[in-house]
CSV table of C-alpha atoms in Angstrom, one decimal:
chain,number,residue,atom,x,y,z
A,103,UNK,CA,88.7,78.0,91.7
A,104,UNK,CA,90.1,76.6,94.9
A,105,UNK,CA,91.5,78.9,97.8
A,106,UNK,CA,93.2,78.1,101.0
A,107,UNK,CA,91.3,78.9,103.9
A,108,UNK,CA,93.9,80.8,106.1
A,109,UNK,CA,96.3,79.3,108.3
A,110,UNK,CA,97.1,75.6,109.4
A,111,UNK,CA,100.1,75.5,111.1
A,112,UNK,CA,103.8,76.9,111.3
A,113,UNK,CA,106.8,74.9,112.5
A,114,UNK,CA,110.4,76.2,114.1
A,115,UNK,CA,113.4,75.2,115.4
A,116,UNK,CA,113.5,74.4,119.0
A,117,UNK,CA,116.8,73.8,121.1
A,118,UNK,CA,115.3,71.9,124.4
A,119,UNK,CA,111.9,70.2,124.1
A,120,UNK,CA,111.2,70.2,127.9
A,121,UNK,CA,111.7,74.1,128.3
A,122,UNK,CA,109.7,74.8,125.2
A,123,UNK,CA,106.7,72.6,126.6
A,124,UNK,CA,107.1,74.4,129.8
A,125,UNK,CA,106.7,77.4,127.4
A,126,UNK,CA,104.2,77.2,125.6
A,127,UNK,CA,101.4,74.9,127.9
A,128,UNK,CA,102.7,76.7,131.2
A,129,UNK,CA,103.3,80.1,130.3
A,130,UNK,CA,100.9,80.3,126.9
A,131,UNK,CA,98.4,78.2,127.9
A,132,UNK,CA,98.3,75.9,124.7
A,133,UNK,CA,97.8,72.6,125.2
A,134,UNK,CA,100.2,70.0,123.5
A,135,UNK,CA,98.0,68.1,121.3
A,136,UNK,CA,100.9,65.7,119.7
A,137,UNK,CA,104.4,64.4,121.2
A,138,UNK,CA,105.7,63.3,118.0
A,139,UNK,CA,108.4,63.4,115.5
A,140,UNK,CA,109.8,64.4,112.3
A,141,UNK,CA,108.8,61.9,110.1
A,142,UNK,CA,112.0,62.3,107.6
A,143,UNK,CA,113.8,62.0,110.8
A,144,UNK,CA,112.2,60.1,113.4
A,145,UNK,CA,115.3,60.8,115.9
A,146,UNK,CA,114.3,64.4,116.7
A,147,UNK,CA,110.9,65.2,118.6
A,148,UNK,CA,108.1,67.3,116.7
A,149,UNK,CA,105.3,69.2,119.1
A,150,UNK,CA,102.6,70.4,118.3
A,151,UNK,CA,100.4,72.7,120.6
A,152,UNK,CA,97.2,74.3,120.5
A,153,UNK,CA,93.9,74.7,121.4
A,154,UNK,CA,91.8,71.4,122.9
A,155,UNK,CA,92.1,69.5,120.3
A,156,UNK,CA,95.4,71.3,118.2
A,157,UNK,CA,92.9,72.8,115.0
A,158,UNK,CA,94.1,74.2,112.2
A,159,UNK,CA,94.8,77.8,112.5
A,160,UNK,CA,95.6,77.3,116.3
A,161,UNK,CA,98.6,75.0,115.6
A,162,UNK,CA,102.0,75.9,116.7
A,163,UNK,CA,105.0,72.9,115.8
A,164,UNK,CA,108.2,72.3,117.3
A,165,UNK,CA,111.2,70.2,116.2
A,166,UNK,CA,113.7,70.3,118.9
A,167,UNK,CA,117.3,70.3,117.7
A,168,UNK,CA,119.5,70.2,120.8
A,169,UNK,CA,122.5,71.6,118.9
A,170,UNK,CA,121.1,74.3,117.3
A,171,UNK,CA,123.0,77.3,117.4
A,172,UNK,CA,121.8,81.1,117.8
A,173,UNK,CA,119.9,82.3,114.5
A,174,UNK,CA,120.9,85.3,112.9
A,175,UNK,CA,118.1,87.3,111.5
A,176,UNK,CA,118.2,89.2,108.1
A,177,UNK,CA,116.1,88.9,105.1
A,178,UNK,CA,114.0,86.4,103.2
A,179,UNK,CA,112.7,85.2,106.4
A,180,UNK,CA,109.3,84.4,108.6
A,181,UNK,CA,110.2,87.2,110.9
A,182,UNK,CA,107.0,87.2,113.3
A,183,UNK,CA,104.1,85.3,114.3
A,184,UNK,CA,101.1,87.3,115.5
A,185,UNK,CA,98.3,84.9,118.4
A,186,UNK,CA,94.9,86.5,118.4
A,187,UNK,CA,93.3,87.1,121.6
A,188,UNK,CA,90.0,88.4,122.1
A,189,UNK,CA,89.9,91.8,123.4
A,190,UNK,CA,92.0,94.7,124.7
A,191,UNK,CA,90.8,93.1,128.5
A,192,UNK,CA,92.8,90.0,127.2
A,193,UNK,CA,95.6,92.1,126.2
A,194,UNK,CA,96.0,93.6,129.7
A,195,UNK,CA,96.0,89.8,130.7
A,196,UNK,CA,98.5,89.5,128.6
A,197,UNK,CA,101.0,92.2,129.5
A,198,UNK,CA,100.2,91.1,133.0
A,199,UNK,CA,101.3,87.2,132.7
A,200,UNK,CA,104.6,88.1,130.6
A,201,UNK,CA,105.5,90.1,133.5
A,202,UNK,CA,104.3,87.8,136.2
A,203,UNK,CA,106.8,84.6,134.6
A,204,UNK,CA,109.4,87.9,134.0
A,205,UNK,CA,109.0,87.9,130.4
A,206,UNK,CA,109.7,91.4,128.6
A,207,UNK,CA,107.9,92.9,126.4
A,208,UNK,CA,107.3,95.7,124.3
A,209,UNK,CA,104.0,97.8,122.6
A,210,UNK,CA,104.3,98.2,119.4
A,211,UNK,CA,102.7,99.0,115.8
A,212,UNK,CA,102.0,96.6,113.5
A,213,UNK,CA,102.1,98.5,110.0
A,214,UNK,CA,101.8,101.7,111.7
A,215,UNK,CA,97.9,101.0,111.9
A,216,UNK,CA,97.5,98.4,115.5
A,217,UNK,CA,99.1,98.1,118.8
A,218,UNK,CA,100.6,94.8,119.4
A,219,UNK,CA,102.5,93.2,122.3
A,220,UNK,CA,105.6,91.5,121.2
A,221,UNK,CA,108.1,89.2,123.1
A,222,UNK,CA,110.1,86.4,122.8
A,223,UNK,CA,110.1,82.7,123.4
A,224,UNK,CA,113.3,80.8,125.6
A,225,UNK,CA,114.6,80.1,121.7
A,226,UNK,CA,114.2,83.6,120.7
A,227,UNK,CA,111.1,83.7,118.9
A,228,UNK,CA,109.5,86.5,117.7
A,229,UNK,CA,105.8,86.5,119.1
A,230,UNK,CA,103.4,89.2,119.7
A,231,UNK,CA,99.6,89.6,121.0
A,232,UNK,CA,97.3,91.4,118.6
A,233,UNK,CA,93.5,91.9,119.7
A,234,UNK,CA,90.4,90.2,117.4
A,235,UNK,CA,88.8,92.9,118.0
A,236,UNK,CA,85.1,92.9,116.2
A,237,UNK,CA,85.7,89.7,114.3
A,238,UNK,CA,83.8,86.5,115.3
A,239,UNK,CA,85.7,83.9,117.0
A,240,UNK,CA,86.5,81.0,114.6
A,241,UNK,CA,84.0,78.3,114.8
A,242,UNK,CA,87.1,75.6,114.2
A,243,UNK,CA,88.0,77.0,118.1
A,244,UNK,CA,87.5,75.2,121.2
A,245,UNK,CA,89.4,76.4,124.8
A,246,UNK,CA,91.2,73.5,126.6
A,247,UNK,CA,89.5,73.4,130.1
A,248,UNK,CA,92.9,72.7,131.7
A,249,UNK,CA,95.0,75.7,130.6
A,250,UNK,CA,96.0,77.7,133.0
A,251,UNK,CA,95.1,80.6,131.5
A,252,UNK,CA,91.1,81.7,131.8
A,253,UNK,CA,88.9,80.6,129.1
A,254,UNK,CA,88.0,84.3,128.3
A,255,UNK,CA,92.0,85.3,127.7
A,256,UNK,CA,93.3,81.9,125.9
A,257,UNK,CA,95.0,82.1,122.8
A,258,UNK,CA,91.9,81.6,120.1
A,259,UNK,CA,94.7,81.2,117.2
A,260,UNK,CA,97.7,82.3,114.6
A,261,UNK,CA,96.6,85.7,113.5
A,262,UNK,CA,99.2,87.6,111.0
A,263,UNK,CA,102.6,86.2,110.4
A,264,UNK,CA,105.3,88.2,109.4
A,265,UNK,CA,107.5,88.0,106.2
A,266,UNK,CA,110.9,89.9,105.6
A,267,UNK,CA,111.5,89.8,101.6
A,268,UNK,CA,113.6,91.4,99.4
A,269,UNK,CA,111.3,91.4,96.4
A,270,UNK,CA,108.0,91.3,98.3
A,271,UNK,CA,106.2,91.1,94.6
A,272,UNK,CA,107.4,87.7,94.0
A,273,UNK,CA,105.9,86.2,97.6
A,274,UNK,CA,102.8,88.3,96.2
A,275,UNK,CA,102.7,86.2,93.1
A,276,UNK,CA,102.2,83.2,95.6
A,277,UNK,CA,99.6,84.4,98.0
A,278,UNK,CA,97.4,86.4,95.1
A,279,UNK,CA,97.8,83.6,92.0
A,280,UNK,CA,98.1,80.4,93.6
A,281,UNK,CA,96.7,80.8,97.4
A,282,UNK,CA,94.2,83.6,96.2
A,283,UNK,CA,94.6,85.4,98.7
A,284,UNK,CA,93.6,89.1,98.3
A,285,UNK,CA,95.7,92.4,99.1
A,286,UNK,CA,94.0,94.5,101.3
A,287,UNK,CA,97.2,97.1,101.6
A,288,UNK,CA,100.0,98.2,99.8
A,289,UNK,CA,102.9,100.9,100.7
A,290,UNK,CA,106.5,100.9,99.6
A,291,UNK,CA,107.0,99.1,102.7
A,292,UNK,CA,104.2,96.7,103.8
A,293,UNK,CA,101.9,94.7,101.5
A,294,UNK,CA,99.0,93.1,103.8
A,295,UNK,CA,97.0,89.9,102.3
A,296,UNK,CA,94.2,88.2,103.6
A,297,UNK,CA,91.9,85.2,102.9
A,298,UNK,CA,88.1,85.1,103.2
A,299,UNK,CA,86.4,86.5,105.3
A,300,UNK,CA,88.2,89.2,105.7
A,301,UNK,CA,89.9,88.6,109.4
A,302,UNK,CA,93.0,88.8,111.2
A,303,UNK,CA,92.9,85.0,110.9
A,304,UNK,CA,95.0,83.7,108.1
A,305,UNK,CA,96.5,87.3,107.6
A,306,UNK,CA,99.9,87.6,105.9
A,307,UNK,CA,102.3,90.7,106.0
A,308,UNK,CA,105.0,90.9,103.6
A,309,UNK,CA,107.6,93.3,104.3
A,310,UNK,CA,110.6,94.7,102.1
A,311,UNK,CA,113.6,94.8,103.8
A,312,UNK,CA,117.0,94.6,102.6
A,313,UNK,CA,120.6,92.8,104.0
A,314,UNK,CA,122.1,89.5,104.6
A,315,UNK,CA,120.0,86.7,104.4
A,316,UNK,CA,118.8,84.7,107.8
A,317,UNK,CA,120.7,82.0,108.9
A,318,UNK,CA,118.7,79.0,111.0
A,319,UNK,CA,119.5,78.3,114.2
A,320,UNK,CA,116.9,77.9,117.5
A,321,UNK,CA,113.7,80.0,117.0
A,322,UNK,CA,113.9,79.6,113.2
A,323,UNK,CA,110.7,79.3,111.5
A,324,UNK,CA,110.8,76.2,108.8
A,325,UNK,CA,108.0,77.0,107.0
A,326,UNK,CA,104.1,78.1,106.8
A,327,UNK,CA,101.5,76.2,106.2
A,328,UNK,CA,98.5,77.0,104.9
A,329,UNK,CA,95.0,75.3,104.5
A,330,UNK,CA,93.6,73.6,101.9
A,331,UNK,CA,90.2,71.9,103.2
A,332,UNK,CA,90.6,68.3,101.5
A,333,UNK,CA,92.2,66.2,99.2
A,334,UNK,CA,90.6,67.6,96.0
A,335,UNK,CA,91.5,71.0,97.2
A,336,UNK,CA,94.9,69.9,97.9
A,337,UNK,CA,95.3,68.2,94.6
A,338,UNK,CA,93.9,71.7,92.9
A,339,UNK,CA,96.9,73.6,94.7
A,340,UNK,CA,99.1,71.6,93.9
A,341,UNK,CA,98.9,71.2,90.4
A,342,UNK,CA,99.0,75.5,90.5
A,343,UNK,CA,102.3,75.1,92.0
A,344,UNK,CA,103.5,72.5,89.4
A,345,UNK,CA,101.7,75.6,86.7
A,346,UNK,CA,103.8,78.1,88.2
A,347,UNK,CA,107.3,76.7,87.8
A,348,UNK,CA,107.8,76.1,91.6
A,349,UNK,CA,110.2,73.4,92.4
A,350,UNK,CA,107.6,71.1,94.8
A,351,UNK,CA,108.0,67.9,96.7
A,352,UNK,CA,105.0,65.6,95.2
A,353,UNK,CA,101.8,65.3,98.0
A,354,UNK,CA,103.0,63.9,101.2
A,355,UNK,CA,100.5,61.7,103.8
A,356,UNK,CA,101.7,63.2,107.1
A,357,UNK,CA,99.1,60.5,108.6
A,358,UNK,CA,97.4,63.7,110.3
A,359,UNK,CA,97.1,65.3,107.3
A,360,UNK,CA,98.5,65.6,104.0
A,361,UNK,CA,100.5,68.0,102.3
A,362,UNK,CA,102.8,69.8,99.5
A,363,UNK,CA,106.3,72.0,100.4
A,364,UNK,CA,108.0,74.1,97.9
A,365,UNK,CA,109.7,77.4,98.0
A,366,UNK,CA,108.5,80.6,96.7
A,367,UNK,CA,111.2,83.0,94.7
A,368,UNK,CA,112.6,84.7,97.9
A,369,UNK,CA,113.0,81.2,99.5
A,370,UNK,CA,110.2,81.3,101.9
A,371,UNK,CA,109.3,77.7,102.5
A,372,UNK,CA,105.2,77.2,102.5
A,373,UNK,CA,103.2,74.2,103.0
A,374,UNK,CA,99.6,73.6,102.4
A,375,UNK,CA,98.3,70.8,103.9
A,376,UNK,CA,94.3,69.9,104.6
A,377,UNK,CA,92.0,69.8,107.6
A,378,UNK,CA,92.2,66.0,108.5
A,379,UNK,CA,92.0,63.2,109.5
A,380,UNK,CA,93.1,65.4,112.4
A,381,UNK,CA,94.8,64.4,115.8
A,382,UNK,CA,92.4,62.3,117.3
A,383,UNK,CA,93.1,60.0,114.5
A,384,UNK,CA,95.2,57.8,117.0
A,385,UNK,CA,94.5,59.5,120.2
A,386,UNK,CA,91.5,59.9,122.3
A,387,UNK,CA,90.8,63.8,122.9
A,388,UNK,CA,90.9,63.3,126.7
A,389,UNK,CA,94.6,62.3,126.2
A,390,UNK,CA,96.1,64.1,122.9
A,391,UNK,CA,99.9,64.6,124.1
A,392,UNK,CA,99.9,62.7,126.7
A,393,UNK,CA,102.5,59.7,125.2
A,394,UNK,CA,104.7,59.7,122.3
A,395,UNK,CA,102.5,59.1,119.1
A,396,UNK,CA,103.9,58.0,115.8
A,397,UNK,CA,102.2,57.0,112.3
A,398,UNK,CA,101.5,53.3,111.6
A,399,UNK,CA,105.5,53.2,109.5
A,400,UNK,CA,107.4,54.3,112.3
A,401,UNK,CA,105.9,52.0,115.2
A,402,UNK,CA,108.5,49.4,114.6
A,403,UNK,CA,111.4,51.4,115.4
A,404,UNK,CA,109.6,52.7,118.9
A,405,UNK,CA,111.9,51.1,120.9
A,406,UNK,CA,114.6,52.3,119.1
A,407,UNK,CA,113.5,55.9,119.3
A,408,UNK,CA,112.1,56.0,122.8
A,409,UNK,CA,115.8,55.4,123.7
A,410,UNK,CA,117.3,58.2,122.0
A,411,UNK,CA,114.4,61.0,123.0
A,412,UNK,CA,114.8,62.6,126.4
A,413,UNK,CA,111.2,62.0,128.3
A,414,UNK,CA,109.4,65.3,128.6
A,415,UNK,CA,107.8,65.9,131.4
């Protein structure tokens, strides 16, 4: 039976392109592996950062809306995004840089169990630092020699991502029955799930909380998207979803990668989408970010939208 393999990428709302670059390669140390765009709207820049050559599980994606409003945070929501880093003397680094670019932060809990480091990017983000610990370091993981931030402390990838539900048992219906995922903690409160091996990579945290749902505006988190290793894979999930009674968009080619969207019952948007072809597809890895790239059915309106998207930097 086929089972994602943990996290590929997630994707939020961002209101100015050039300050979230500045962000997240100058201050987090990611590098930007794609200057693209939203494919359904080729008008609006989507970035993707992480480590040397942007693998899955290390991928953090951007579409910048420059009139996006202030979200308002409630329920049925992908409240937090947890970035592994190795050890507790990479945490200290940590709590060190956020203070050094005047960032605050604060320590934390995560399910009462692990101290965490959360803070918040320009767009109000929730991020925080959580240590590997014991676990081995992905092999899909390679540092970017030109971060600014030492090899030893760089980001290695998403670890657990937050979810605010009402009903968490209907999110739990997706990650156990379709992603097979596994629970490795329930309380009245938290419900902890986790691919194999059993890491902080790919973790998921589903927690009940009641209110008014979230409204999007900048640092909204679209969706999740999780791994499925190739097109068979892919196919397998998908036709789970289509089992299930999940309303789902039919299997995209994303030209990077391919992929499936649909809703679970508390309206948390997931994707899964597979390993390749990958972004050196069209770019060499010396220069992945380094000019606007754009799938084969989009390059003859490049003109067109070179002129509307402000140059970044």
């Amino acid at each position: 039976m086929t089972n994602v393999l943990g996290h590929h990428h997630i994707s939020m709302y961002a209101k100015d392109a050039q300050e979230n670059a500045d962000f997240y390669r100058n201050v987090l140390g990611l590098r930007l592996v794609k200057k693209s765009v939203n494919q359904d709207n080729p008008y609006m820049y989507h970035l993707f950062y992480g480590d040397r050559t942007g693998s899955p599980g290390t991928e953090l994606t951007f579409f910048e809306i420059p009139n996006a409003g202030k979200s308002h945070r409630g329920t049925n929501e992908i409240a937090k995004i947890g970035l592994l880093v190795p050890d507790e003397e990479a945490l200290q680094y940590w709590k060190e840089r956020l203070q050094q670019f005047h960032i605050s932060y604060q320590e934390e809990t995560l399910y009462d169990k692990q101290t965490i480091v959360s803070f918040q990017d320009p767009d109000d983000l929730e991020l925080f630092f959580i240590v590997n610990g014991e676990a081995p370091i992905p092999e899909f993981w390679t540092p970017w020699e030109q971060s600014p931030v030492p090899e030893h402390f760089q980001i290695l990838g998403m670890g657990p991502v937050v979810l605010h539900v009402r009903e968490p048992e209907l999110t739990a219906q997706v990650l156990t029955d379709i992603f097979r995922y596994k629970a490795v903690l329930a309380t009245d409160e938290w419900m902890i799930f986790r691919t194999e091996p059993d890491t902080l990579f790919g973790e998921i945290v589903v927690r009940k909380k009641e209110g008014a749902l979230t409204r999007p505006g900048r640092g909204y988190v679209h969706h999740l998207a999780v791994r499925a290793s190739d097109d068979r894979a892919l196919e397998d999930i998908a036709a789970k979803v289509k089992e299930a009674g999940y309303r789902m968009k039919e299997i995209v080619d994303r030209f990077y990668f391919k992929s499936i969207y649909f809703r679970d019952r508390n309206g948390i948007m997931f994707e899964v989408a597979t390993d390749g072809p990958g972004f050196t597809r069209d770019e060499d890895v010396k220069h992945l970010g380094e000019t606007l790239a754009l799938p084969p059915f989009l390059e003859e309106k490049r003109a067109e939208i070179e002129t509307v998207l402000k140059p970044i930097e």
